[in-house]
Amino acid sequence: MSVHSTTKRLLAPDIAAMKRRGDPIVALTAYHAHTAAIADKHCDFLLVGDSLGMVMHGFETTVPVSLELMIMHGRAVVRGARHALVVIDMPFGSYEESPAVAFRNSARVMKETDCGAVKIEGGKSMAPTIRYLVERGIPVMAHIGLTPQSVNVIGGFKAQGRTKEEWVSIEEDARQVAEAGAFAIVLEAITEPLAERITASVPVPTIGIGASPACDGQILVMEDMLGLSPRVPRFVKKFGKVAEVIEDAIRDYAHDVRTRAFPTPEHTYSMIDGTPSKTRRATTKDSGATADTGTRTAGEVTGADSGGGLKRMEGGRRTTSKRIKTP
Ligand SMILES: Nc1nc(=O)c2c([nH]1)NC[C@@H]1CN(c3ccc(C(=O)N[C@@H](CCC(=O)O)C(=O)O)cc3)CN21
Ligand SMILES: CC(C)C(=O)C(=O)O
Ligand SMILES: [Mg+2]
């Protein structure tokens, strides 16, 4: 973060402290800058999940995701967010081999993205690695229950802890990752009584995804809760209908291009010397206004214009462009 930054970004200990205060922790995944900027206003942390391999890149599982891909999306999310802690998933194969390999790759993620923490999947087997990273300055979020990177061992994305016999092992995972220094623990696809027992027994927050309201916080994949993902796990509540909104807009665009209703003069550059455009409709008065000047008259704003048409992107802010002046 820049020394000139005025807003304080949340750090891993701030998330951990929320459990002590009894504040519910709100989290979403984010994979790119603009959606990160929106979610940042309402979330305590944003996770650059390796689910991006499935959601953004069409892989069947998270197994093929590379460190480079996580860094690429991680940099975009850090640029978009200013308040929320940004946590980045370490992808399959980047941390399991040894604590030293995990440190080298996690340090690279921290240095190249400026994120605030990493997340690794695994319980007991990863506890020594979590301790090694935390002792060397890398905040670690743990992830137990259903660990999707092990899908080929588990035999599918299956809920865990559905029989009491499975509880002992998962509770021991939670105990050991907390003891190793994880600042929070993601509980994925486990039953409520198990999530309740774990949440009561560890000092750090539990973040549930398909793990009941008994957790200290919740996370969902943003595209799933927006109603953009074509298929979602049963634990997802759709808070939006974004796929419909996108399709409606694209259908309208295709219609307007095919009927030549788009583009109109306000989406077209005019000659600086005032030479009239041949394609300009006879009904439209030529005021010399262009897409760049932001000086269009109300009469030129068509029904197709949403009203935000005067706003142009400039230097990362939405402003009325003054770059090109009409004579
Ligand atoms: N878009 C998306 N959302 C996720 O929540 C998510 C990902 N991708 N990718 C990584 C993991 C994989 N996750 C998943 C994926 C599928 C199910 C699922 O469909 N489960 C079935 C039961 C399957 C079974 O028991 O065999 C379900 O009914 O929920 C659960 C978690 C959660 N994560
Ligand atoms: C589902 C969350 C916890 C995750 O690990 C991911 O999005 O990759
Ligand atoms: Mg993940």
Short mmCIF file of C-alpha atoms and ligand atoms in Angstrom, two decimals:
data_model
loop_
_atom_site.label_atom_id
_atom_site.label_comp_id
_atom_site.label_asym_id
_atom_site.label_seq_id
_atom_site.Cartn_x
_atom_site.Cartn_y
_atom_site.Cartn_z
CA MET A 1 0.00 0.00 0.00
CA SER A 2 1.16 3.53 -0.77
CA VAL A 3 2.39 5.75 2.07
CA HIS A 4 -0.07 8.34 0.77
CA SER A 5 -3.08 6.04 1.13
CA THR A 6 -5.81 7.57 3.29
CA THR A 7 -8.05 4.52 3.81
CA LYS A 8 -6.72 1.80 6.04
CA ARG A 9 -6.80 -1.61 4.43
CA LEU A 10 -7.86 -4.43 6.74
CA LEU A 11 -5.09 -6.82 7.72
CA ALA A 12 -5.27 -10.48 8.74
CA PRO A 13 -5.32 -9.65 12.50
CA ASP A 14 -8.30 -7.32 11.92
CA ILE A 15 -10.26 -10.27 10.48
CA ALA A 16 -9.21 -12.49 13.40
CA ALA A 17 -10.32 -9.79 15.88
CA MET A 18 -13.85 -9.79 14.44
CA LYS A 19 -14.54 -13.15 16.08
CA ARG A 20 -13.66 -11.73 19.52
CA ARG A 21 -16.10 -8.84 18.90
CA GLY A 22 -18.82 -11.19 17.60
CA ASP A 23 -18.97 -9.39 14.21
CA PRO A 24 -20.09 -11.61 11.31
CA ILE A 25 -17.39 -11.71 8.61
CA VAL A 26 -18.55 -11.01 5.05
CA ALA A 27 -16.47 -12.33 2.16
CA LEU A 28 -16.77 -13.00 -1.55
CA THR A 29 -14.45 -14.27 -4.22
CA ALA A 30 -13.21 -11.69 -6.73
CA TYR A 31 -11.25 -12.32 -9.87
CA HIS A 32 -10.99 -8.93 -11.53
CA ALA A 33 -10.58 -5.24 -10.74
CA HIS A 34 -14.03 -3.76 -11.36
CA THR A 35 -16.05 -6.39 -9.49
CA ALA A 36 -13.46 -6.24 -6.70
CA ALA A 37 -14.05 -2.47 -6.41
CA ILE A 38 -17.80 -3.03 -5.99
CA ALA A 39 -17.48 -5.91 -3.51
CA ASP A 40 -14.79 -4.01 -1.60
CA LYS A 41 -17.42 -1.56 -0.34
CA HIS A 42 -19.35 -4.32 1.42
CA CYS A 43 -16.89 -7.08 2.27
CA ASP A 44 -14.29 -7.60 4.99
CA PHE A 45 -12.08 -9.72 2.76
CA LEU A 46 -11.98 -10.70 -0.89
CA LEU A 47 -10.66 -14.10 -1.92
CA VAL A 48 -8.96 -14.55 -5.25
CA GLY A 49 -10.07 -18.18 -5.31
CA ASP A 50 -8.55 -20.83 -7.51
CA SER A 51 -12.20 -21.46 -8.46
CA LEU A 52 -11.38 -18.82 -11.10
CA GLY A 53 -9.99 -21.72 -13.13
CA MET A 54 -13.51 -23.13 -13.38
CA VAL A 55 -15.49 -19.87 -13.36
CA MET A 56 -13.30 -17.71 -15.63
CA HIS A 57 -11.31 -20.22 -17.67
CA GLY A 58 -13.62 -23.19 -18.16
CA PHE A 59 -11.54 -25.89 -16.43
CA GLU A 60 -13.47 -28.87 -14.96
CA THR A 61 -11.66 -28.59 -11.62
CA THR A 62 -9.24 -26.23 -9.85
CA VAL A 63 -6.33 -28.65 -10.35
CA PRO A 64 -4.92 -27.11 -13.60
CA VAL A 65 -4.69 -23.57 -12.18
CA SER A 66 -1.14 -22.13 -12.24
CA LEU A 67 0.67 -19.77 -9.87
CA GLU A 68 1.03 -17.28 -12.74
CA LEU A 69 -2.75 -17.22 -13.28
CA MET A 70 -3.36 -16.59 -9.56
CA ILE A 71 -0.82 -13.75 -9.58
CA MET A 72 -2.38 -12.21 -12.71
CA HIS A 73 -5.89 -12.14 -11.20
CA GLY A 74 -4.52 -11.26 -7.76
CA ARG A 75 -2.87 -8.10 -9.09
CA ALA A 76 -6.14 -7.03 -10.71
CA VAL A 77 -8.13 -7.54 -7.49
CA VAL A 78 -5.58 -5.69 -5.35
CA ARG A 79 -5.78 -2.76 -7.81
CA GLY A 80 -9.58 -2.76 -7.54
CA ALA A 81 -9.92 -3.09 -3.76
CA ARG A 82 -8.87 -0.47 -1.20
CA HIS A 83 -10.50 -1.45 2.10
CA ALA A 84 -10.96 -5.23 2.15
CA LEU A 85 -8.17 -7.67 2.93
CA VAL A 86 -7.21 -9.50 -0.27
CA VAL A 87 -6.48 -13.22 0.23
CA ILE A 88 -5.07 -15.29 -2.63
CA ASP A 89 -5.49 -19.06 -3.02
CA MET A 90 -2.24 -20.96 -3.45
CA PRO A 91 -2.97 -23.28 -6.40
CA PHE A 92 -2.56 -27.05 -6.48
CA GLY A 93 1.12 -28.03 -6.63
CA SER A 94 2.52 -24.75 -5.33
CA TYR A 95 2.78 -25.50 -1.59
CA GLU A 96 2.29 -29.24 -0.77
CA GLU A 97 5.85 -30.43 -1.45
CA SER A 98 7.54 -28.79 1.52
CA PRO A 99 7.31 -25.76 3.80
CA ALA A 100 10.28 -24.22 1.95
CA VAL A 101 8.59 -24.55 -1.45
CA ALA A 102 5.37 -23.16 0.06
CA PHE A 103 7.30 -20.19 1.45
CA ARG A 104 9.04 -19.46 -1.85
CA ASN A 105 5.78 -19.50 -3.81
CA SER A 106 3.72 -17.68 -1.16
CA ALA A 107 6.37 -14.97 -0.83
CA ARG A 108 6.28 -14.55 -4.61
CA VAL A 109 2.48 -14.14 -4.49
CA MET A 110 2.75 -11.56 -1.68
CA LYS A 111 5.54 -9.58 -3.40
CA GLU A 112 4.08 -9.61 -6.91
CA THR A 113 0.47 -8.83 -5.92
CA ASP A 114 0.73 -6.84 -2.66
CA CYS A 115 -2.09 -9.01 -1.25
CA GLY A 116 -2.49 -9.38 2.52
CA ALA A 117 -2.64 -13.15 2.99
CA VAL A 118 -2.65 -16.51 1.21
CA LYS A 119 -4.96 -19.50 1.62
CA ILE A 120 -3.90 -23.14 1.48
CA GLU A 121 -6.04 -26.27 1.48
CA GLY A 122 -5.44 -28.99 4.05
CA GLY A 123 -5.60 -29.74 7.76
CA LYS A 124 -3.17 -31.82 9.84
CA SER A 125 -0.86 -32.47 6.89
CA MET A 126 -0.46 -28.74 6.21
CA ALA A 127 -0.10 -27.57 9.84
CA PRO A 128 3.74 -27.57 9.78
CA THR A 129 3.66 -25.58 6.53
CA ILE A 130 1.21 -23.04 7.99
CA ARG A 131 3.49 -22.58 11.01
CA TYR A 132 6.56 -22.18 8.75
CA LEU A 133 4.85 -19.47 6.66
CA VAL A 134 3.36 -17.54 9.60
CA GLU A 135 6.68 -17.54 11.48
CA ARG A 136 8.24 -15.96 8.37
CA GLY A 137 5.70 -13.19 7.87
CA ILE A 138 2.99 -14.68 5.67
CA PRO A 139 -0.56 -14.65 7.09
CA VAL A 140 -2.30 -17.92 6.22
CA MET A 141 -5.99 -18.72 5.93
CA ALA A 142 -6.61 -22.46 6.23
CA HIS A 143 -9.25 -24.40 4.25
CA ILE A 144 -10.66 -27.72 5.50
CA GLY A 145 -13.71 -29.94 4.99
CA LEU A 146 -14.21 -30.27 1.24
CA THR A 147 -10.84 -29.34 -0.28
CA PRO A 148 -11.51 -29.10 -4.03
CA GLN A 149 -7.86 -29.50 -5.05
CA SER A 150 -8.16 -33.10 -3.75
CA VAL A 151 -11.20 -33.83 -5.96
CA ASN A 152 -9.36 -36.67 -7.69
CA VAL A 153 -8.71 -38.40 -4.35
CA ILE A 154 -12.14 -37.67 -2.87
CA GLY A 155 -13.92 -38.74 -6.06
CA GLY A 156 -16.04 -35.62 -6.60
CA PHE A 157 -17.06 -32.37 -4.92
CA LYS A 158 -18.73 -34.15 -1.99
CA ALA A 159 -19.93 -32.75 1.32
CA GLN A 160 -17.81 -33.87 4.31
CA GLY A 161 -18.59 -34.81 7.90
CA ARG A 162 -22.02 -36.27 7.17
CA THR A 163 -21.35 -39.18 9.54
CA LYS A 164 -20.08 -38.75 13.11
CA GLU A 165 -17.13 -41.05 12.34
CA GLU A 166 -15.78 -38.35 10.00
CA TRP A 167 -15.97 -35.61 12.65
CA VAL A 168 -12.91 -36.59 14.68
CA SER A 169 -10.54 -36.15 11.77
CA ILE A 170 -12.03 -32.81 10.61
CA GLU A 171 -12.10 -31.42 14.16
CA GLU A 172 -8.44 -32.38 14.53
CA ASP A 173 -7.69 -30.59 11.22
CA ALA A 174 -9.28 -27.42 12.63
CA ARG A 175 -7.44 -27.69 15.94
CA GLN A 176 -4.05 -28.18 14.29
CA VAL A 177 -4.30 -25.41 11.66
CA ALA A 178 -5.45 -22.95 14.36
CA GLU A 179 -2.63 -24.05 16.66
CA ALA A 180 -0.16 -23.61 13.76
CA GLY A 181 -1.15 -19.97 13.45
CA ALA A 182 -3.81 -19.73 10.72
CA PHE A 183 -5.71 -16.43 11.23
CA ALA A 184 -9.00 -17.90 9.92
CA ILE A 185 -10.31 -21.23 8.66
CA VAL A 186 -12.56 -21.81 5.64
CA LEU A 187 -15.00 -24.65 6.30
CA GLU A 188 -16.33 -25.95 2.99
CA ALA A 189 -19.34 -28.25 2.53
CA ILE A 190 -19.65 -29.67 6.05
CA THR A 191 -22.74 -30.27 8.20
CA GLU A 192 -24.05 -27.78 10.75
CA PRO A 193 -23.35 -29.72 13.98
CA LEU A 194 -19.72 -30.20 12.93
CA ALA A 195 -19.32 -26.53 11.92
CA GLU A 196 -20.82 -25.52 15.26
CA ARG A 197 -18.39 -27.70 17.24
CA ILE A 198 -15.37 -26.41 15.30
CA THR A 199 -16.46 -22.76 15.56
CA ALA A 200 -16.87 -23.11 19.32
CA SER A 201 -13.52 -24.85 19.77
CA VAL A 202 -11.06 -22.69 17.78
CA PRO A 203 -10.01 -19.14 18.73
CA VAL A 204 -9.87 -17.95 15.10
CA PRO A 205 -12.88 -17.24 12.87
CA THR A 206 -14.47 -19.95 10.76
CA ILE A 207 -15.62 -18.85 7.30
CA GLY A 208 -18.34 -21.08 5.93
CA ILE A 209 -19.16 -22.02 2.35
CA GLY A 210 -21.88 -24.63 2.45
CA ALA A 211 -21.10 -25.02 6.15
CA SER A 212 -24.25 -23.61 7.83
CA PRO A 213 -24.94 -20.40 9.75
CA ALA A 214 -22.95 -21.72 12.72
CA CYS A 215 -19.76 -20.23 11.24
CA ASP A 216 -18.26 -16.84 12.21
CA GLY A 217 -18.48 -15.61 8.62
CA GLN A 218 -19.60 -16.61 5.15
CA ILE A 219 -18.08 -16.69 1.68
CA LEU A 220 -19.56 -17.49 -1.72
CA VAL A 221 -18.23 -17.42 -5.25
CA MET A 222 -19.36 -14.01 -6.53
CA GLU A 223 -20.55 -15.26 -9.93
CA ASP A 224 -22.67 -17.93 -8.17
CA MET A 225 -24.49 -15.50 -5.84
CA LEU A 226 -24.94 -12.97 -8.64
CA GLY A 227 -26.82 -15.53 -10.72
CA LEU A 228 -24.18 -15.57 -13.44
CA SER A 229 -22.85 -19.13 -13.10
CA PRO A 230 -24.76 -21.69 -15.20
CA ARG A 231 -24.49 -24.41 -12.50
CA VAL A 232 -24.06 -23.86 -8.79
CA PRO A 233 -23.59 -26.07 -5.70
CA ARG A 234 -26.70 -26.52 -3.53
CA PHE A 235 -25.34 -24.21 -0.81
CA VAL A 236 -25.55 -21.15 -3.11
CA LYS A 237 -28.30 -18.55 -2.72
CA LYS A 238 -28.76 -16.47 -5.86
CA PHE A 239 -28.99 -12.82 -4.81
CA GLY A 240 -29.13 -11.54 -8.39
CA LYS A 241 -30.09 -12.41 -11.96
CA VAL A 242 -26.97 -11.13 -13.65
CA ALA A 243 -26.99 -13.70 -16.46
CA GLU A 244 -30.46 -12.41 -17.46
CA VAL A 245 -29.35 -8.77 -17.24
CA ILE A 246 -26.33 -9.52 -19.46
CA GLU A 247 -28.39 -11.44 -22.01
CA ASP A 248 -31.06 -8.73 -22.17
CA ALA A 249 -28.39 -6.10 -22.89
CA ILE A 250 -26.64 -8.24 -25.52
CA ARG A 251 -29.95 -9.07 -27.22
CA ASP A 252 -30.78 -5.33 -27.37
CA TYR A 253 -27.32 -4.53 -28.74
CA ALA A 254 -27.56 -7.20 -31.46
CA HIS A 255 -31.03 -5.92 -32.40
CA ASP A 256 -29.83 -2.29 -32.59
CA VAL A 257 -26.85 -3.21 -34.78
CA ARG A 258 -29.00 -5.33 -37.11
CA THR A 259 -31.64 -2.58 -37.43
CA ARG A 260 -28.93 0.10 -37.67
CA ALA A 261 -30.42 1.84 -34.63
CA PHE A 262 -26.89 1.88 -33.17
CA PRO A 263 -24.59 3.74 -33.42
CA THR A 264 -26.26 7.17 -33.50
CA PRO A 265 -24.58 10.59 -33.87
CA GLU A 266 -23.75 10.87 -30.19
CA HIS A 267 -21.64 7.73 -30.52
CA THR A 268 -19.87 9.10 -33.63
CA TYR A 269 -16.95 11.53 -34.00
CA SER A 270 -17.60 14.71 -35.96
CA MET A 271 -15.10 16.58 -38.14
CA ILE A 272 -13.42 19.47 -36.30
CA ASP A 273 -14.01 21.74 -39.35
CA GLY A 274 -17.75 21.06 -39.14
CA THR A 275 -18.03 18.89 -42.29
CA PRO A 276 -21.39 17.18 -41.80
CA SER A 277 -21.50 13.43 -41.58
CA LYS A 278 -23.26 11.58 -44.41
CA THR A 279 -24.68 9.02 -42.07
CA ARG A 280 -26.13 11.66 -39.78
CA ARG A 281 -29.89 11.45 -39.75
CA ALA A 282 -31.80 14.40 -41.28
CA THR A 283 -33.84 14.74 -38.10
CA THR A 284 -30.74 15.27 -35.94
CA LYS A 285 -29.54 18.87 -35.65
CA ASP A 286 -25.78 19.25 -36.18
CA SER A 287 -24.51 21.13 -33.15
CA GLY A 288 -20.92 20.04 -33.68
CA ALA A 289 -21.19 17.87 -30.60
CA THR A 290 -19.30 14.59 -30.54
CA ALA A 291 -18.84 11.56 -28.34
CA ASP A 292 -15.70 13.18 -26.97
CA THR A 293 -16.80 16.68 -26.08
CA GLY A 294 -19.55 15.92 -23.63
CA THR A 295 -21.35 19.01 -24.99
CA ARG A 296 -24.32 17.24 -26.57
CA THR A 297 -27.68 18.92 -26.27
CA ALA A 298 -30.55 17.10 -24.62
CA GLY A 299 -32.23 16.80 -28.03
CA GLU A 300 -29.42 14.57 -29.26
CA VAL A 301 -29.76 12.09 -26.46
CA THR A 302 -31.84 9.29 -27.88
CA GLY A 303 -34.06 6.84 -26.08
CA ALA A 304 -31.29 4.28 -26.39
CA ASP A 305 -29.05 6.44 -24.21
CA SER A 306 -29.24 5.32 -20.60
CA GLY A 307 -28.46 8.83 -19.37
CA GLY A 308 -24.95 7.83 -18.35
CA GLY A 309 -23.74 8.48 -21.87
CA LEU A 310 -22.14 11.80 -21.00
CA LYS A 311 -19.77 10.15 -18.59
CA ARG A 312 -16.51 9.00 -20.07
CA MET A 313 -13.70 7.07 -18.46
CA GLU A 314 -10.66 9.23 -17.81
CA GLY A 315 -7.74 8.45 -15.51
CA GLY A 316 -9.74 5.81 -13.69
CA ARG A 317 -12.52 8.25 -12.78
CA ARG A 318 -15.84 8.83 -14.45
CA THR A 319 -15.72 12.40 -15.72
CA THR A 320 -17.06 14.46 -18.55
CA SER A 321 -14.26 14.36 -21.10
CA LYS A 322 -12.66 17.69 -21.98
CA ARG A 323 -9.77 16.29 -23.98
CA ILE A 324 -11.02 17.27 -27.42
CA LYS A 325 -12.37 20.78 -27.72
CA THR A 326 -14.73 21.76 -30.52
CA PRO A 327 -13.73 24.98 -32.26
N1 LIG B 1 -18.56 -21.72 -9.24
C1 LIG B 1 -18.00 -22.37 -8.22
N2 LIG B 1 -18.56 -22.30 -7.01
C2 LIG B 1 -18.03 -22.95 -5.95
O1 LIG B 1 -18.57 -22.85 -4.84
C3 LIG B 1 -16.82 -23.69 -6.16
C4 LIG B 1 -16.26 -23.72 -7.44
N3 LIG B 1 -16.87 -23.08 -8.46
N4 LIG B 1 -15.09 -24.38 -7.69
C5 LIG B 1 -14.30 -24.83 -6.58
C6 LIG B 1 -15.16 -25.37 -5.53
C7 LIG B 1 -15.90 -26.61 -5.94
N5 LIG B 1 -17.08 -26.49 -5.17
C8 LIG B 1 -18.17 -27.31 -5.30
C9 LIG B 1 -18.59 -27.72 -6.54
C10 LIG B 1 -19.71 -28.49 -6.70
C11 LIG B 1 -20.41 -28.90 -5.60
C12 LIG B 1 -21.60 -29.71 -5.83
O2 LIG B 1 -22.22 -29.64 -6.85
N6 LIG B 1 -21.99 -30.51 -4.89
C13 LIG B 1 -23.22 -31.27 -5.04
C14 LIG B 1 -23.09 -32.59 -4.37
C15 LIG B 1 -22.16 -33.46 -5.11
C16 LIG B 1 -21.95 -34.78 -4.42
O3 LIG B 1 -22.19 -34.89 -3.21
O4 LIG B 1 -21.52 -35.69 -5.12
C17 LIG B 1 -24.36 -30.48 -4.42
O5 LIG B 1 -25.50 -30.91 -4.55
O6 LIG B 1 -24.10 -29.43 -3.81
C18 LIG B 1 -19.99 -28.51 -4.32
C19 LIG B 1 -18.87 -27.70 -4.18
C20 LIG B 1 -17.10 -25.29 -4.39
N7 LIG B 1 -16.22 -24.43 -5.14
C1 LIG B 2 -14.78 -21.51 -2.48
C2 LIG B 2 -13.65 -20.72 -1.93
C3 LIG B 2 -13.49 -20.88 -0.46
C4 LIG B 2 -12.40 -21.06 -2.66
O1 LIG B 2 -11.49 -21.66 -2.18
C5 LIG B 2 -12.34 -20.65 -4.07
O2 LIG B 2 -13.18 -19.85 -4.53
O3 LIG B 2 -11.42 -21.11 -4.75
MG MG B 3 -10.11 -22.36 -3.64
#
